[in-house]
XYZ file of C-alpha atoms in Angstrom:
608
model
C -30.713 -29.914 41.172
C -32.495 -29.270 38.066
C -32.573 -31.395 35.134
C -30.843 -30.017 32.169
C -31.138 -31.107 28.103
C -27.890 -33.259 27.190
C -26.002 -33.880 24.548
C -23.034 -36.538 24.165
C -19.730 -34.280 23.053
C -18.332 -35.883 19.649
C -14.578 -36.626 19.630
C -11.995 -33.465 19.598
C -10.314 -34.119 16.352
C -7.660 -31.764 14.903
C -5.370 -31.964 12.083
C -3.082 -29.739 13.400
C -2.323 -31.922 17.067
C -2.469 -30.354 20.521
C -0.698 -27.672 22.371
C 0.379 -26.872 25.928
C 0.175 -30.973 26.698
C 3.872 -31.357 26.595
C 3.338 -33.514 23.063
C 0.398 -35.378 24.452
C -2.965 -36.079 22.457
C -5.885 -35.639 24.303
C -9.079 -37.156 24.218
C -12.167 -36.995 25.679
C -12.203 -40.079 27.507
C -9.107 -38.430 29.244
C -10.941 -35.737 30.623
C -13.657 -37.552 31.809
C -14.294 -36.982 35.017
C -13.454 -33.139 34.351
C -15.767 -30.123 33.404
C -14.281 -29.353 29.951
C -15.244 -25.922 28.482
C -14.274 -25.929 24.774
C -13.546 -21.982 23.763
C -13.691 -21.942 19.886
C -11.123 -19.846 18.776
C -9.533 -17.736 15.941
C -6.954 -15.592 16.415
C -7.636 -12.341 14.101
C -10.876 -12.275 16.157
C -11.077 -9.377 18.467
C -14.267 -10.888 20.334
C -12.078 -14.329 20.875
C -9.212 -12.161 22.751
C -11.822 -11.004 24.840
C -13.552 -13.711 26.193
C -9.690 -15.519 26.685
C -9.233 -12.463 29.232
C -12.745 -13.128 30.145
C -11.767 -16.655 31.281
C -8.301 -15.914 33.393
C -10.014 -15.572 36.282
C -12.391 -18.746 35.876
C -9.956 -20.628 34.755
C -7.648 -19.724 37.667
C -10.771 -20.660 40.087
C -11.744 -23.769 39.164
C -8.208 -25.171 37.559
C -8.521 -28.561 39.830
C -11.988 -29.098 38.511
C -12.242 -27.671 34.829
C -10.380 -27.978 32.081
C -10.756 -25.362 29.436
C -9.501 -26.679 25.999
C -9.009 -24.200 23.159
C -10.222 -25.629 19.802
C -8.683 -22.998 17.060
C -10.946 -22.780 14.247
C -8.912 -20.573 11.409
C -10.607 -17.935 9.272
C -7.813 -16.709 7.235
C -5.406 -18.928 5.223
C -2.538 -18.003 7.594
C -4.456 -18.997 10.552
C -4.529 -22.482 9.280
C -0.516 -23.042 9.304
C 0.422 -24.586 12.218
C 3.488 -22.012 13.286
C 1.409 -19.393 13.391
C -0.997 -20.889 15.600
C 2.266 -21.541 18.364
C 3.019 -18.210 17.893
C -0.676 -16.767 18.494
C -0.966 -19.150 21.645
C 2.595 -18.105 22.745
C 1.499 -13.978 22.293
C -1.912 -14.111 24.370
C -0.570 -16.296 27.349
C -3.123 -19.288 26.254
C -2.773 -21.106 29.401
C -4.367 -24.521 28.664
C -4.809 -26.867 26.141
C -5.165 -25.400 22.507
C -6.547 -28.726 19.843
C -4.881 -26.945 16.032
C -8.019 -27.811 13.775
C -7.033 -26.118 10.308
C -9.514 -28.221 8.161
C -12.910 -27.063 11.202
C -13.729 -30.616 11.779
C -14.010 -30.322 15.085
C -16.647 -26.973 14.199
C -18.337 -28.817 12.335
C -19.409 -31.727 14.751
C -19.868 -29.304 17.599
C -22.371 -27.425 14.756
C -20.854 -23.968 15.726
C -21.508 -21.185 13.297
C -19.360 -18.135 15.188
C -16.111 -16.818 16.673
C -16.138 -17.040 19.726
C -18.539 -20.169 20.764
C -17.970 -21.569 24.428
C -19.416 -24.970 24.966
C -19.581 -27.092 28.415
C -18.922 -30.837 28.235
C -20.006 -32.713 31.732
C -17.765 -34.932 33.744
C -19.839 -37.674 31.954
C -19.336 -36.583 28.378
C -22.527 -34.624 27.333
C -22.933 -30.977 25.973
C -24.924 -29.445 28.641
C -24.285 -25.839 27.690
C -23.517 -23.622 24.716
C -22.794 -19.754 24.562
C -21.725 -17.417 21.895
C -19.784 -14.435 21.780
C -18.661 -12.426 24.755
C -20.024 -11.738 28.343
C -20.453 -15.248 29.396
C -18.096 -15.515 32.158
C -20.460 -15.443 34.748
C -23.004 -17.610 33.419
C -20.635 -20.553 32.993
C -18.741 -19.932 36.693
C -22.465 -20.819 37.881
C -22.649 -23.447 35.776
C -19.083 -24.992 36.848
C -20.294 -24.399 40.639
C -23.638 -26.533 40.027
C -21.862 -29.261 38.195
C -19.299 -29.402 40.499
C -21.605 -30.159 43.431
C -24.188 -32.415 41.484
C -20.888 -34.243 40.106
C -19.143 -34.883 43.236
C -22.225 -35.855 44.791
C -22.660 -38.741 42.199
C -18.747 -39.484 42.674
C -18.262 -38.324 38.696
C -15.940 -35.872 39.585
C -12.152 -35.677 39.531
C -10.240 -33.234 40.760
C -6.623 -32.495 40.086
C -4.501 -34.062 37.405
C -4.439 -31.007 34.374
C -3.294 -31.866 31.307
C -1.805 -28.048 30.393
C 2.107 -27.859 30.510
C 3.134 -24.530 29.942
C 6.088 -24.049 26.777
C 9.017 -23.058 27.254
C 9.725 -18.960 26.516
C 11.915 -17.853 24.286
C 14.296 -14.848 25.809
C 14.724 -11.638 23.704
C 14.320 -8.149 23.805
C 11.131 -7.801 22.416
C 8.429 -10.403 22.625
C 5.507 -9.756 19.332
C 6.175 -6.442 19.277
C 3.128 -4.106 17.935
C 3.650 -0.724 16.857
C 6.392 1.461 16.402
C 7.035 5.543 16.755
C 9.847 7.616 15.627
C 11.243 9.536 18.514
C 12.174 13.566 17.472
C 15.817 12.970 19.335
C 15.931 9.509 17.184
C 15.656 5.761 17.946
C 12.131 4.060 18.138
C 9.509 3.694 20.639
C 8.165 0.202 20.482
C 5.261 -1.577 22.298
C 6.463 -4.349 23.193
C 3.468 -6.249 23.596
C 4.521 -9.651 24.880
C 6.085 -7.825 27.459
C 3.389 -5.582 28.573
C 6.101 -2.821 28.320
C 7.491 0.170 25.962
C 10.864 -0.172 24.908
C 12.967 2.720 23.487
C 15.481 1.524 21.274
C 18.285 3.169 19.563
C 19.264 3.918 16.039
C 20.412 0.587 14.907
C 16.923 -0.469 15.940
C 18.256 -3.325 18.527
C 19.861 -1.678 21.551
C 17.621 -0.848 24.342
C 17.974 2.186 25.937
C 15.393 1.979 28.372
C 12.099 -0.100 29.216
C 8.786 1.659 30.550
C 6.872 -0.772 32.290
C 7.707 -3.867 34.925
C 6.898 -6.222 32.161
C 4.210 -7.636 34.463
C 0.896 -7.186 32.746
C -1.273 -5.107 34.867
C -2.879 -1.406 35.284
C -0.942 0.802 37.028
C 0.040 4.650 36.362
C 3.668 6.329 37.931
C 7.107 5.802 37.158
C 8.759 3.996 33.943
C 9.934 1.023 36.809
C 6.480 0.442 38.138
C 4.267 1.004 35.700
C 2.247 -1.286 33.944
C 0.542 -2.271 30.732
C -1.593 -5.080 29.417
C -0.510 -6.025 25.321
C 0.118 -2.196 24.611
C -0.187 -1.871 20.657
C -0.768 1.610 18.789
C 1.980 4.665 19.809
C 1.489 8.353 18.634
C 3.355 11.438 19.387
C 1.340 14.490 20.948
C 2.035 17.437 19.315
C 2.851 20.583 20.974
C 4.153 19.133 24.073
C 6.362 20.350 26.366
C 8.828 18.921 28.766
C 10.962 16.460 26.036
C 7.555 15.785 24.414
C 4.478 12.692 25.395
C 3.560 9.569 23.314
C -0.085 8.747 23.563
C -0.067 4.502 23.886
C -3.623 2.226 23.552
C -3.153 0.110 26.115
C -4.931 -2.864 23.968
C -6.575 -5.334 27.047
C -6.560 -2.665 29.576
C -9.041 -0.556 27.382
C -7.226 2.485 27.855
C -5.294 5.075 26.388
C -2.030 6.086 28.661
C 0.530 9.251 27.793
C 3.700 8.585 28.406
C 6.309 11.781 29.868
C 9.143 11.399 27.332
C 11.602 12.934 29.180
C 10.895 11.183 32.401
C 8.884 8.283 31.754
C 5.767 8.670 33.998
C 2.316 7.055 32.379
C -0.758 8.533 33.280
C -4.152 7.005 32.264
C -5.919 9.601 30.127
C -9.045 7.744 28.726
C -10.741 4.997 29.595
C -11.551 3.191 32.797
C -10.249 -0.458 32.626
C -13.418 -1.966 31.857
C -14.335 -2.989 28.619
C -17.232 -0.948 26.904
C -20.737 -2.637 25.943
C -23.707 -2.151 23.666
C -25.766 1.010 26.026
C -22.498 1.814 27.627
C -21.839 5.886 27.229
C -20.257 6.684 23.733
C -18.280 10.268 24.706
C -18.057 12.099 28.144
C -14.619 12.930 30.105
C -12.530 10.514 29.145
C -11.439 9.032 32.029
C -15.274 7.984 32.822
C -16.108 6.704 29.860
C -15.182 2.404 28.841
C -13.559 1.595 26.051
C -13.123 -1.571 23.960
C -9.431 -2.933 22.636
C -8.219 0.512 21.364
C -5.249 -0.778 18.811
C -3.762 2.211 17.104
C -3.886 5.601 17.233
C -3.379 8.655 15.517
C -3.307 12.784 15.416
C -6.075 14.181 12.649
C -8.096 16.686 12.663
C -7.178 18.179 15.761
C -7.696 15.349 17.964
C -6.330 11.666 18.770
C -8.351 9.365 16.686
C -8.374 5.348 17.872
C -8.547 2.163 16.251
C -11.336 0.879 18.270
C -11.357 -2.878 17.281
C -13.098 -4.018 19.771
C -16.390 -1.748 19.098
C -15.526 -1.885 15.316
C -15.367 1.794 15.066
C -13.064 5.207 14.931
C -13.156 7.057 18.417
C -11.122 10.569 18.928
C -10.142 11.415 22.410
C -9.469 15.675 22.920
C -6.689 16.176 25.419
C -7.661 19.921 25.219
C -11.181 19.353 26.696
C -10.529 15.710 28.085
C -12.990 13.988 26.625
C -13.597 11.219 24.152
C -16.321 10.153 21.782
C -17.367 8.197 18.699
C -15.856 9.607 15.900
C -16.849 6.833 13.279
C -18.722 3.573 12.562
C -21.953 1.806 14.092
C -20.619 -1.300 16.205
C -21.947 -3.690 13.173
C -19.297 -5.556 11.696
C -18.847 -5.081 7.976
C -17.666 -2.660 4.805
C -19.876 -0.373 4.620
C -19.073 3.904 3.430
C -20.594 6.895 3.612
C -20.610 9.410 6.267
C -19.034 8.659 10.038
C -22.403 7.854 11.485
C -23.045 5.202 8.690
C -19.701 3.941 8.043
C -19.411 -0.204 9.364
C -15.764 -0.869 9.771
C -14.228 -4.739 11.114
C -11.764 -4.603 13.618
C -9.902 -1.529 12.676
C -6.311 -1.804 13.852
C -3.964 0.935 11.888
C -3.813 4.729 11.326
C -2.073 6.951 9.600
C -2.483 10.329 8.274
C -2.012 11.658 4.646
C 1.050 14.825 4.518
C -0.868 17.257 3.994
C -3.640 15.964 7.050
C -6.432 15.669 4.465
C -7.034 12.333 5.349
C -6.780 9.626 8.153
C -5.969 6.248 6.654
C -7.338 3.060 8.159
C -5.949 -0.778 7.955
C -9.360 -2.668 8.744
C -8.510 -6.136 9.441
C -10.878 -8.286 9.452
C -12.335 -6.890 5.780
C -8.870 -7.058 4.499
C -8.966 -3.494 3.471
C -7.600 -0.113 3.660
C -9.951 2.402 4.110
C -10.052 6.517 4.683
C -11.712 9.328 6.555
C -11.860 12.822 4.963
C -11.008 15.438 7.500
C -13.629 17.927 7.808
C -16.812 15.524 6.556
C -15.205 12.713 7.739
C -16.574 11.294 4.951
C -15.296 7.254 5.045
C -14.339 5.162 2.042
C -12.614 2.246 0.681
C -9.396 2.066 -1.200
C -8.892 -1.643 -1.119
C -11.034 -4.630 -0.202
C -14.294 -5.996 -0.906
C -15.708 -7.440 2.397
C -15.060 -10.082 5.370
C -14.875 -12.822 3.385
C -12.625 -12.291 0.757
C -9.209 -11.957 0.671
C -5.559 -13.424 -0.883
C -2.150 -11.736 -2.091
C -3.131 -10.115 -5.361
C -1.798 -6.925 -7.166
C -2.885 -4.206 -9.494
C -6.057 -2.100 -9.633
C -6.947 -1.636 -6.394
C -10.555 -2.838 -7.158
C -9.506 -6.342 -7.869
C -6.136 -6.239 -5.297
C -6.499 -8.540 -2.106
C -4.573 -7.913 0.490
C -4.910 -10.231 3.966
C -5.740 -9.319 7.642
C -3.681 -6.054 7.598
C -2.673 -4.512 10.771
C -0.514 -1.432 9.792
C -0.716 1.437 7.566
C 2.249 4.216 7.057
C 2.089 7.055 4.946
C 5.594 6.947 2.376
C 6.900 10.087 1.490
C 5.087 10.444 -2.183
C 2.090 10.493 -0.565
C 1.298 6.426 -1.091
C 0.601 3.827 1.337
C 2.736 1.221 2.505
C 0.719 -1.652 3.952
C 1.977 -4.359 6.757
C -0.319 -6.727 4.978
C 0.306 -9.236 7.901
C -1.335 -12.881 7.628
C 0.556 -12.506 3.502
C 3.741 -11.890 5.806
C 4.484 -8.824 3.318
C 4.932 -4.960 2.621
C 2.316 -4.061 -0.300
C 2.149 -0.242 -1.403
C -0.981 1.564 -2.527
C -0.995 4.606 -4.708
C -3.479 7.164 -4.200
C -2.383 8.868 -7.671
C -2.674 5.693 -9.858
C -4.827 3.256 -8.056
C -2.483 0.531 -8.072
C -1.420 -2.113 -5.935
C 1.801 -3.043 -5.777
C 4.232 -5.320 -3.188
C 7.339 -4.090 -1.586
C 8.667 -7.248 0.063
C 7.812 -10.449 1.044
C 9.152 -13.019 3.835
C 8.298 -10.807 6.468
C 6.589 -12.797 9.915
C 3.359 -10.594 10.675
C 4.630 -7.594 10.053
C 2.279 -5.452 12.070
C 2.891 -1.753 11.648
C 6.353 0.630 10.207
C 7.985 3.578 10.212
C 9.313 5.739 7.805
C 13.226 6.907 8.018
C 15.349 8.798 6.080
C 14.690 6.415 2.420
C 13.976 3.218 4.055
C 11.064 1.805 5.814
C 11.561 0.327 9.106
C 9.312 -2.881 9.777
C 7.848 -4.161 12.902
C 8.200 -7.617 12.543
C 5.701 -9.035 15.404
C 6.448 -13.033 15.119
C 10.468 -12.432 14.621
C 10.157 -10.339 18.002
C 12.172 -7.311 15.601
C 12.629 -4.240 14.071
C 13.703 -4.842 10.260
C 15.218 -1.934 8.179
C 14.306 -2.090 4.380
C 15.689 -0.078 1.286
C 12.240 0.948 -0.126
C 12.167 -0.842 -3.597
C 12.252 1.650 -7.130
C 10.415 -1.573 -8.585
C 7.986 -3.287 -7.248
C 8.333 -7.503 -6.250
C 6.553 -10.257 -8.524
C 4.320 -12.445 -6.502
C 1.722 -14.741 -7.784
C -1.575 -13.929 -7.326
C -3.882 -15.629 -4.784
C -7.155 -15.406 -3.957
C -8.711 -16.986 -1.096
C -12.624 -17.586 0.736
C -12.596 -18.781 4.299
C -12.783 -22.002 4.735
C -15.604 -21.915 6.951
C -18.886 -24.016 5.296
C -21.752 -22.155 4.002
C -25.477 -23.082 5.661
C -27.754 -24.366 3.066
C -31.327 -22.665 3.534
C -34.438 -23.045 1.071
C -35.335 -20.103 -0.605
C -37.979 -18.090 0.339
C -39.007 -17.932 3.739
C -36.327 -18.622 6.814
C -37.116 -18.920 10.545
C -34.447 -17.182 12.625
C -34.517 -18.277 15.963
C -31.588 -16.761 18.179
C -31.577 -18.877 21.482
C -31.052 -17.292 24.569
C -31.731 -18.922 28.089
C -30.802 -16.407 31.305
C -27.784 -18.001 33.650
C -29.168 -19.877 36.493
C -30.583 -17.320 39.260
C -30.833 -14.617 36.792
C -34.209 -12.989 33.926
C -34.366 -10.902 31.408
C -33.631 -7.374 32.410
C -36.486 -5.091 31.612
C -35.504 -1.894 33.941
C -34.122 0.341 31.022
C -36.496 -1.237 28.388
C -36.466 -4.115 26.147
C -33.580 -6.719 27.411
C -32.994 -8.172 24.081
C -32.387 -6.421 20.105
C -31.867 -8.255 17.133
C -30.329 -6.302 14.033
C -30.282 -8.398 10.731
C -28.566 -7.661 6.972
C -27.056 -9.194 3.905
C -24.454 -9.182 1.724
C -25.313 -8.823 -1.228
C -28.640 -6.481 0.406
C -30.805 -8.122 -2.232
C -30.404 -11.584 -0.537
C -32.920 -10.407 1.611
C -36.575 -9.209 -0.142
C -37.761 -8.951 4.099
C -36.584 -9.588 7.535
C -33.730 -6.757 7.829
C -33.751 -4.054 10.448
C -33.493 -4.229 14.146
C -36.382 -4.890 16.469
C -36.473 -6.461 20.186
C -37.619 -9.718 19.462
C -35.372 -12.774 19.574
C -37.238 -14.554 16.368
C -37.808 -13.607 13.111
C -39.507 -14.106 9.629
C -37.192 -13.328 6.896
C -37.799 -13.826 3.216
C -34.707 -14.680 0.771
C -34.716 -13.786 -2.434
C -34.657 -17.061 -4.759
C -32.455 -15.221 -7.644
C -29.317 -14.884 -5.299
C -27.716 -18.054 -4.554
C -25.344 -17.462 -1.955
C -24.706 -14.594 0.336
C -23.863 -13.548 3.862
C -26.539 -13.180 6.873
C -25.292 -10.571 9.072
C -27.092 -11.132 12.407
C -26.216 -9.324 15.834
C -27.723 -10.313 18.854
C -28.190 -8.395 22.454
C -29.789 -9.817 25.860
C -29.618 -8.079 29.220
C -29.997 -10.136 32.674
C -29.875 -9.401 36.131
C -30.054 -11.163 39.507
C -33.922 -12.746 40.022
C -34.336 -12.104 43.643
C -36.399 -8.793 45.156
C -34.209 -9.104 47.918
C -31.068 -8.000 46.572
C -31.362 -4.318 46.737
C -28.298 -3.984 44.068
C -28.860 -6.647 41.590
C -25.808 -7.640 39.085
C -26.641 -7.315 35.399
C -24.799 -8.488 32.633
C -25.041 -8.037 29.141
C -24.528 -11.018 26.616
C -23.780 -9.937 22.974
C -23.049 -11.702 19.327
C -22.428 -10.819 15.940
C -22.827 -13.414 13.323
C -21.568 -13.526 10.123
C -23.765 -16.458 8.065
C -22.310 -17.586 5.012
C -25.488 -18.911 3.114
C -26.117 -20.985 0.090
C -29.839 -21.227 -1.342
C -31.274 -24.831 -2.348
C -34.324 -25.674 -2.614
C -35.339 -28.634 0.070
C -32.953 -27.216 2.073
C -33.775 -25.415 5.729
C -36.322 -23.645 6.561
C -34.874 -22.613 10.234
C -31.732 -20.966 11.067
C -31.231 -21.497 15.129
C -28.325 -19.289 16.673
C -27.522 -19.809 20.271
C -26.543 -17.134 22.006
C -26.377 -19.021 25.523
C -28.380 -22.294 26.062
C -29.745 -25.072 24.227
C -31.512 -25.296 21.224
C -34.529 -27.617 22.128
């Protein structure tokens, strides 16, 4: 067995207390004995929700051996409170122990510097392992497999005995509910995404009238009793279709988008493939060939069905005259960024809705706390409200001051104005085209995530009450005092000057860099503000790099994404497995002189 660098794992400490341990307080000494893989965690983070499905199966594997122990690391304000981190562990079937750290003290001894960050504690106690971001499933099941032989070899290992005990469900209805659709006959459409299902509901917004879906998550096309959905979010009527009419539905963790017969409830899969789509992946083609990555909404503009693709950070449109789908907007990099489609950065867009008159599609992008727009025809993007991905709060007025937080819905009133389901401020907040103003509608909503417009009043989907809430829409707007927020996370003090970026990235055991389709690795670095950076920005193929910051700003954000490709190291396999590992960082940064002169990121290994 090969030797490998270790660490000794400081203490998991949490303000917040555990989850899933039945009201027990772990420690490390009580996992001793047990491979612990500690998934950092926040739960706006689209890349976190994938590497949790990532982990299922692992997890599943290996449960009498590891323990995988969810350390939640908040971004946003809201994700600090403790109820909403029950509910977020509750909504994506966390099954194993989650450690609430509001206050990132438990980041901040583990050094980790991005959502997500897996690292692998030894049945002894040491850090043997890091990885971050997504695609690191099988790097770590080798890694469990090698220290569960070298472990029970040296008697360190002990097998049975988890601490997770699963809470108790709560029966209703709906379970987080997503997004909402008026039906033409009346009564609602809902995904229901708790339950993996659609539910049609009636007028009054609370009887069901029938469910589409087993409510067992899965993939499956056929009949409204055996089909099945994985966390189904955005809904959006197809126009022009016969038989009773078809509701297009982005099947969130299946990758897919599904229509659904109204009249008889048959799904069909009519994009996607069920796999998740990575950097080099194809970007349009027949649909049903082509992967796509956490669609969450979805719209008709411009003649086509546009998609919230959150998990690519970008607009998609999917032609169910031609069948096939394409990029319709944004670059995969993370960020606020306008100008035409092929320029436009966008962060985890999750809402759509289009203008009355179709002139233009508008966009809820999370993660910058922002609504943005497309212009049909150029397609031209912009930004109504929001200023970037770390700012945000509950503030009205002039758009170009309002903060809004982690929105998830947009609906178009019918003055033309924009009624947003600002979610993690747990309110309704209106913006008005005509005036530029920011107003709120209500307050002590729980995560609203989406609404729908019907005959006056505005009809809420509120995801962490598991309901549908009707609302008078207000003549005057309510007073709330302003707040303004940073995340919490701590900024990296560098020296001025010149910086050594060193992303770390060692192949999995068995595996090298894969070189068949050109370079295996790409490293594409910016700033916020662009002038923190006099050189270094740009992509290029190399792993390590020389940038210069500029003295005269004294804080800013490194934007840093990472790519490495590996396959299988052994000419005998005649069909080697590849895998792609993938990052984006977001560094906040604060100049002082004295301070660093080497920024290490690891993308999977050790830094030395």
């Amino acid at each position: 067995m090969a030797s490998r660098a270790r660490v000794r794992a400081p203490e998991l400490v949490g303000k917040g207390g555990w989850l899933n341990t039945g009201g027990k307080e772990l420690t490390l000494g009580d996992l001793r004995g047990k491979i612990v893989l500690l998934d950092f965690w926040t739960f706006c983070c689209i890349n976190c929700l994938h590497v949790l499905d990532e982990l299922r199966e692992l997890e599943e594997k290996h449960r009498d051996t590891l323990v995988i122990v969810g350390v939640h690391s908040p971004k946003f304000v809201h994700e600090a409170e403790h109820g909403a981190v029950v509910d977020a562990v509750a909504r994506y079937d966390v099954a194993h122990p989650v450690l609430d750290d509001p206050e990132l003290v438990t980041w901040k001894q583990y050094a980790v510097r991005a959502w997500p960050t897996l690292v692998v504690v030894d049945p002894e106690g040491y850090v043997v392992a890091q990885h971050a971001g997504e695609g690191h499933a099988h790097a770590i099941a080798t890694l469990v497999g090698e220290l569960e032989a070298e472990h029970a070899a040296k008697g360190t290992l002990r097998r049975g005995d988890s601490p997770y005990v699963p809470p108790v469900a709560e029966p209703g209805a709906l379970r987080f509910p997503g997004k909402a659709v008026r039906l033409p006959g009346g009564g609602y459409l809902v995904a229901d995404s708790g339950h993996h299902s659609l539910v049609e509901l009636a007028e009054d917004s609370e009887t069901v009238l029938r469910r589409i879906g087993d409510g067992e998550r899965g993939f499956v096309d056929g009949p409204a009793g055996t089909a099945r959905f994985s966390e189904p979010q955005g809904l959006a009527l197809l126009p022009g279709d016969s038989n009773g009419g078809a509701v297009v539905v982005a099947d969130t963790v299946n990758h897919a988008l599904r229509r659904v017969d109204l009249a008889t409830g048959e799904v069909t899969t009519v994009a996607g493939t069920g796999r998740q789509w990575w950097q080099n992946s194809a970007t349009s083609g027949p649909a049903r060939e082509v992967d796509l990555s956490s669609p969450w909404d979805v719209a008709w503009f411009d003649g086509r069905v546009w998609i919230a693709m959150a998990g690519t950070h970008q607009l998609w449109a999917w032609d169910p005259a031609d069948g096939t789908v394409a990029v319709a907007a944004g670059t995969t990099n993370e960020g606020l960024v306008d100008g035409p489609a092929d320029e436009a950065w966008f962060a985890q867009p999750s809402g759509l809705a289009v203008s009355p008159d179709g002139q233009r599609l508008w966009v809820a992008d999370s993660e910058t706390s922002a609504v943005r727009s497309v212009a049909a025809g150029t397609h031209l993007v912009s930004t109504a409200v929001g200023t970037g991905l770390f700012d945000f709060g509950h503030r009205d007025g002039a758009a170009e001051q309002a903060l809004l937080q982690h929105p998830l819905g947009v609906t178009v009133l019918p003055d033309g104005s924009v009624a947003i389901a600002d979610t993690y401020n747990h309110a309704l907040r209106r913006y008005d085209p005509s005036s530029g103003e920011v107003t709120t509608l209500a307050t002590d909503l729980r995560e609203p995530s989406g609404a729908v417009v019907v005959d006056g009043d505005i009809v809420v989907v509120e995801s962490a009450r598991h309901r549908l809430t009707r609302l008078r829409l207000p003549e005057e707007a309510v007073q709330v005092e302003a707040a303004a927020h940073r995340t919490q996370r701590p900024a990296t003090e560098v020296a001025p000057g010149a910086l050594r970026l060193d992303v770390i990235f060692t192949p999995p055991a068995g595996q090298k860099l894969d070189t068949s389709f050109g370079p295996a690795t790409r490293l594409l670095v910016s700033s916020t503000p662009p002038e923190l950076l006099l050189a270094g920005e740009g992509s290029d193929t190399a792993l390590d790099r020389e940038l210069r910051l500029n003295p005269a700003v004294t804080e800013g954000v490194l934007h840093i994404s990472a790519m490495a490709a590996s396959c299988d190291d052994d000419p005998a396999i005649e069909y080697p497995t590849c895998h792609v590992h993938q990052q984006d960082w977001g560094v906040p940064v604060r100049l002082v002189e004295g301070a660093a002169s080497r920024l290490p990121l690891v993308l999977a290994g050790m830094d030395g």
